[in-house]
Amino acid sequence: MNDAFKALADPTRRHILQILRDRSMTAGEIADHFNISKPSISHHLSLLKQAGLVLDERQGQSIIYSLHTTVVEDVIGWMFGIINKEEKRD
């Protein structure tokens, strides 16, 4: 989970996750949403993949990226666990 939090620390990577929330896309389609180079987007996608937040699947010559909802749900659940624990102390 540490890798997930490191990945989430970057606003570009958080924006990529928001984009992938709606549908799966290629790196080029994701890059169209940003004013940064395609190699930079690929680097961000690699870090998100290493953190388990994004899945990739080869389809012909393309790689399709999608949100790994199970891991995202785990991270959110952990965060809500902290909030609920603090609320119980009050």
PDB file of C-alpha atoms in Angstrom:
ATOM      1  CA  MET A   1       0.000   0.000   0.000  1.00  0.00           C
ATOM      2  CA  ASN A   2       3.005   2.297   0.442  1.00  0.00           C
ATOM      3  CA  ASP A   3       3.557   2.315  -3.326  1.00  0.00           C
ATOM      4  CA  ALA A   4      -0.075   3.303  -3.826  1.00  0.00           C
ATOM      5  CA  PHE A   5       0.265   6.296  -1.515  1.00  0.00           C
ATOM      6  CA  LYS A   6       3.503   7.353  -3.213  1.00  0.00           C
ATOM      7  CA  ALA A   7       1.772   7.150  -6.577  1.00  0.00           C
ATOM      8  CA  LEU A   8      -1.210   9.139  -5.307  1.00  0.00           C
ATOM      9  CA  ALA A   9       1.066  11.924  -4.064  1.00  0.00           C
ATOM     10  CA  ASP A  10       1.461  13.242  -7.618  1.00  0.00           C
ATOM     11  CA  PRO A  11      -1.369  15.364  -9.096  1.00  0.00           C
ATOM     12  CA  THR A  12      -0.749  14.098 -12.645  1.00  0.00           C
ATOM     13  CA  ARG A  13      -1.153  10.495 -11.516  1.00  0.00           C
ATOM     14  CA  ARG A  14      -4.329  11.366  -9.597  1.00  0.00           C
ATOM     15  CA  HIS A  15      -5.692  13.002 -12.748  1.00  0.00           C
ATOM     16  CA  ILE A  16      -4.839   9.887 -14.790  1.00  0.00           C
ATOM     17  CA  LEU A  17      -6.855   7.795 -12.317  1.00  0.00           C
ATOM     18  CA  GLN A  18      -9.796  10.178 -12.664  1.00  0.00           C
ATOM     19  CA  ILE A  19      -9.631   9.860 -16.450  1.00  0.00           C
ATOM     20  CA  LEU A  20      -9.502   6.053 -16.267  1.00  0.00           C
ATOM     21  CA  ARG A  21     -12.496   6.019 -13.922  1.00  0.00           C
ATOM     22  CA  ASP A  22     -14.791   6.551 -16.924  1.00  0.00           C
ATOM     23  CA  ARG A  23     -13.209   4.133 -19.426  1.00  0.00           C
ATOM     24  CA  SER A  24     -10.071   2.254 -20.383  1.00  0.00           C
ATOM     25  CA  MET A  25      -7.633   4.030 -22.715  1.00  0.00           C
ATOM     26  CA  THR A  26      -4.308   3.772 -24.472  1.00  0.00           C
ATOM     27  CA  ALA A  27      -1.361   5.851 -23.278  1.00  0.00           C
ATOM     28  CA  GLY A  28      -1.825   8.128 -26.295  1.00  0.00           C
ATOM     29  CA  GLU A  29      -5.474   8.768 -25.426  1.00  0.00           C
ATOM     30  CA  ILE A  30      -4.482   9.551 -21.849  1.00  0.00           C
ATOM     31  CA  ALA A  31      -1.683  11.857 -23.046  1.00  0.00           C
ATOM     32  CA  ASP A  32      -4.233  13.867 -25.052  1.00  0.00           C
ATOM     33  CA  HIS A  33      -5.603  15.151 -21.719  1.00  0.00           C
ATOM     34  CA  PHE A  34      -2.251  16.658 -20.691  1.00  0.00           C
ATOM     35  CA  ASN A  35       0.299  19.205 -21.859  1.00  0.00           C
ATOM     36  CA  ILE A  36       3.245  16.951 -21.067  1.00  0.00           C
ATOM     37  CA  SER A  37       5.231  14.538 -23.229  1.00  0.00           C
ATOM     38  CA  LYS A  38       4.049  11.025 -24.018  1.00  0.00           C
ATOM     39  CA  PRO A  39       7.185   9.544 -22.388  1.00  0.00           C
ATOM     40  CA  SER A  40       6.250  11.394 -19.176  1.00  0.00           C
ATOM     41  CA  ILE A  41       2.747   9.916 -19.324  1.00  0.00           C
ATOM     42  CA  SER A  42       4.258   6.469 -19.854  1.00  0.00           C
ATOM     43  CA  HIS A  43       6.443   6.973 -16.783  1.00  0.00           C
ATOM     44  CA  HIS A  44       3.407   7.976 -14.688  1.00  0.00           C
ATOM     45  CA  LEU A  45       1.483   4.949 -15.982  1.00  0.00           C
ATOM     46  CA  SER A  46       4.400   2.688 -15.094  1.00  0.00           C
ATOM     47  CA  LEU A  47       4.423   3.987 -11.513  1.00  0.00           C
ATOM     48  CA  LEU A  48       0.651   3.566 -11.238  1.00  0.00           C
ATOM     49  CA  LYS A  49       0.970   0.026 -12.568  1.00  0.00           C
ATOM     50  CA  GLN A  50       3.766  -0.801 -10.082  1.00  0.00           C
ATOM     51  CA  ALA A  51       1.536   0.515  -7.291  1.00  0.00           C
ATOM     52  CA  GLY A  52      -1.254  -1.779  -8.466  1.00  0.00           C
ATOM     53  CA  LEU A  53      -3.633   1.103  -9.167  1.00  0.00           C
ATOM     54  CA  VAL A  54      -3.700   0.545 -12.939  1.00  0.00           C
ATOM     55  CA  LEU A  55      -3.928  -2.605 -15.045  1.00  0.00           C
ATOM     56  CA  ASP A  56      -2.631  -2.939 -18.587  1.00  0.00           C
ATOM     57  CA  GLU A  57      -3.719  -5.321 -21.310  1.00  0.00           C
ATOM     58  CA  ARG A  58      -2.187  -5.742 -24.744  1.00  0.00           C
ATOM     59  CA  GLN A  59      -4.720  -5.598 -27.561  1.00  0.00           C
ATOM     60  CA  GLY A  60      -2.931  -6.018 -30.855  1.00  0.00           C
ATOM     61  CA  GLN A  61      -0.282  -3.324 -31.041  1.00  0.00           C
ATOM     62  CA  SER A  62      -1.887  -1.211 -28.320  1.00  0.00           C
ATOM     63  CA  ILE A  63      -1.740  -1.401 -24.558  1.00  0.00           C
ATOM     64  CA  ILE A  64      -5.010  -0.530 -22.887  1.00  0.00           C
ATOM     65  CA  TYR A  65      -4.867   0.902 -19.369  1.00  0.00           C
ATOM     66  CA  SER A  66      -7.700   0.606 -16.874  1.00  0.00           C
ATOM     67  CA  LEU A  67      -8.333   1.449 -13.255  1.00  0.00           C
ATOM     68  CA  HIS A  68      -7.674  -1.466 -10.881  1.00  0.00           C
ATOM     69  CA  THR A  69     -10.743  -0.830  -8.785  1.00  0.00           C
ATOM     70  CA  THR A  70      -9.994  -3.483  -6.163  1.00  0.00           C
ATOM     71  CA  VAL A  71      -6.746  -1.801  -5.095  1.00  0.00           C
ATOM     72  CA  VAL A  72      -8.308   1.669  -5.238  1.00  0.00           C
ATOM     73  CA  GLU A  73     -11.146   0.418  -3.031  1.00  0.00           C
ATOM     74  CA  ASP A  74      -8.610  -1.046  -0.575  1.00  0.00           C
ATOM     75  CA  VAL A  75      -6.793   2.294  -0.308  1.00  0.00           C
ATOM     76  CA  ILE A  76     -10.050   4.205   0.157  1.00  0.00           C
ATOM     77  CA  GLY A  77     -11.239   1.664   2.732  1.00  0.00           C
ATOM     78  CA  TRP A  78      -8.020   2.067   4.694  1.00  0.00           C
ATOM     79  CA  MET A  79      -8.414   5.852   4.649  1.00  0.00           C
ATOM     80  CA  PHE A  80     -12.043   5.655   5.793  1.00  0.00           C
ATOM     81  CA  GLY A  81     -10.916   3.319   8.564  1.00  0.00           C
ATOM     82  CA  ILE A  82      -8.685   6.074   9.909  1.00  0.00           C
ATOM     83  CA  ILE A  83     -11.493   8.629   9.715  1.00  0.00           C
ATOM     84  CA  ASN A  84     -13.976   6.342  11.469  1.00  0.00           C
ATOM     85  CA  LYS A  85     -11.487   5.529  14.192  1.00  0.00           C
ATOM     86  CA  GLU A  86     -10.888   9.246  14.862  1.00  0.00           C
ATOM     87  CA  GLU A  87     -14.649   9.922  14.935  1.00  0.00           C
ATOM     88  CA  LYS A  88     -15.122   7.200  17.576  1.00  0.00           C
ATOM     89  CA  ARG A  89     -12.537   8.904  19.818  1.00  0.00           C
ATOM     90  CA  ASP A  90     -14.493  12.185  19.876  1.00  0.00           C
TER      91      ASP A  90
END
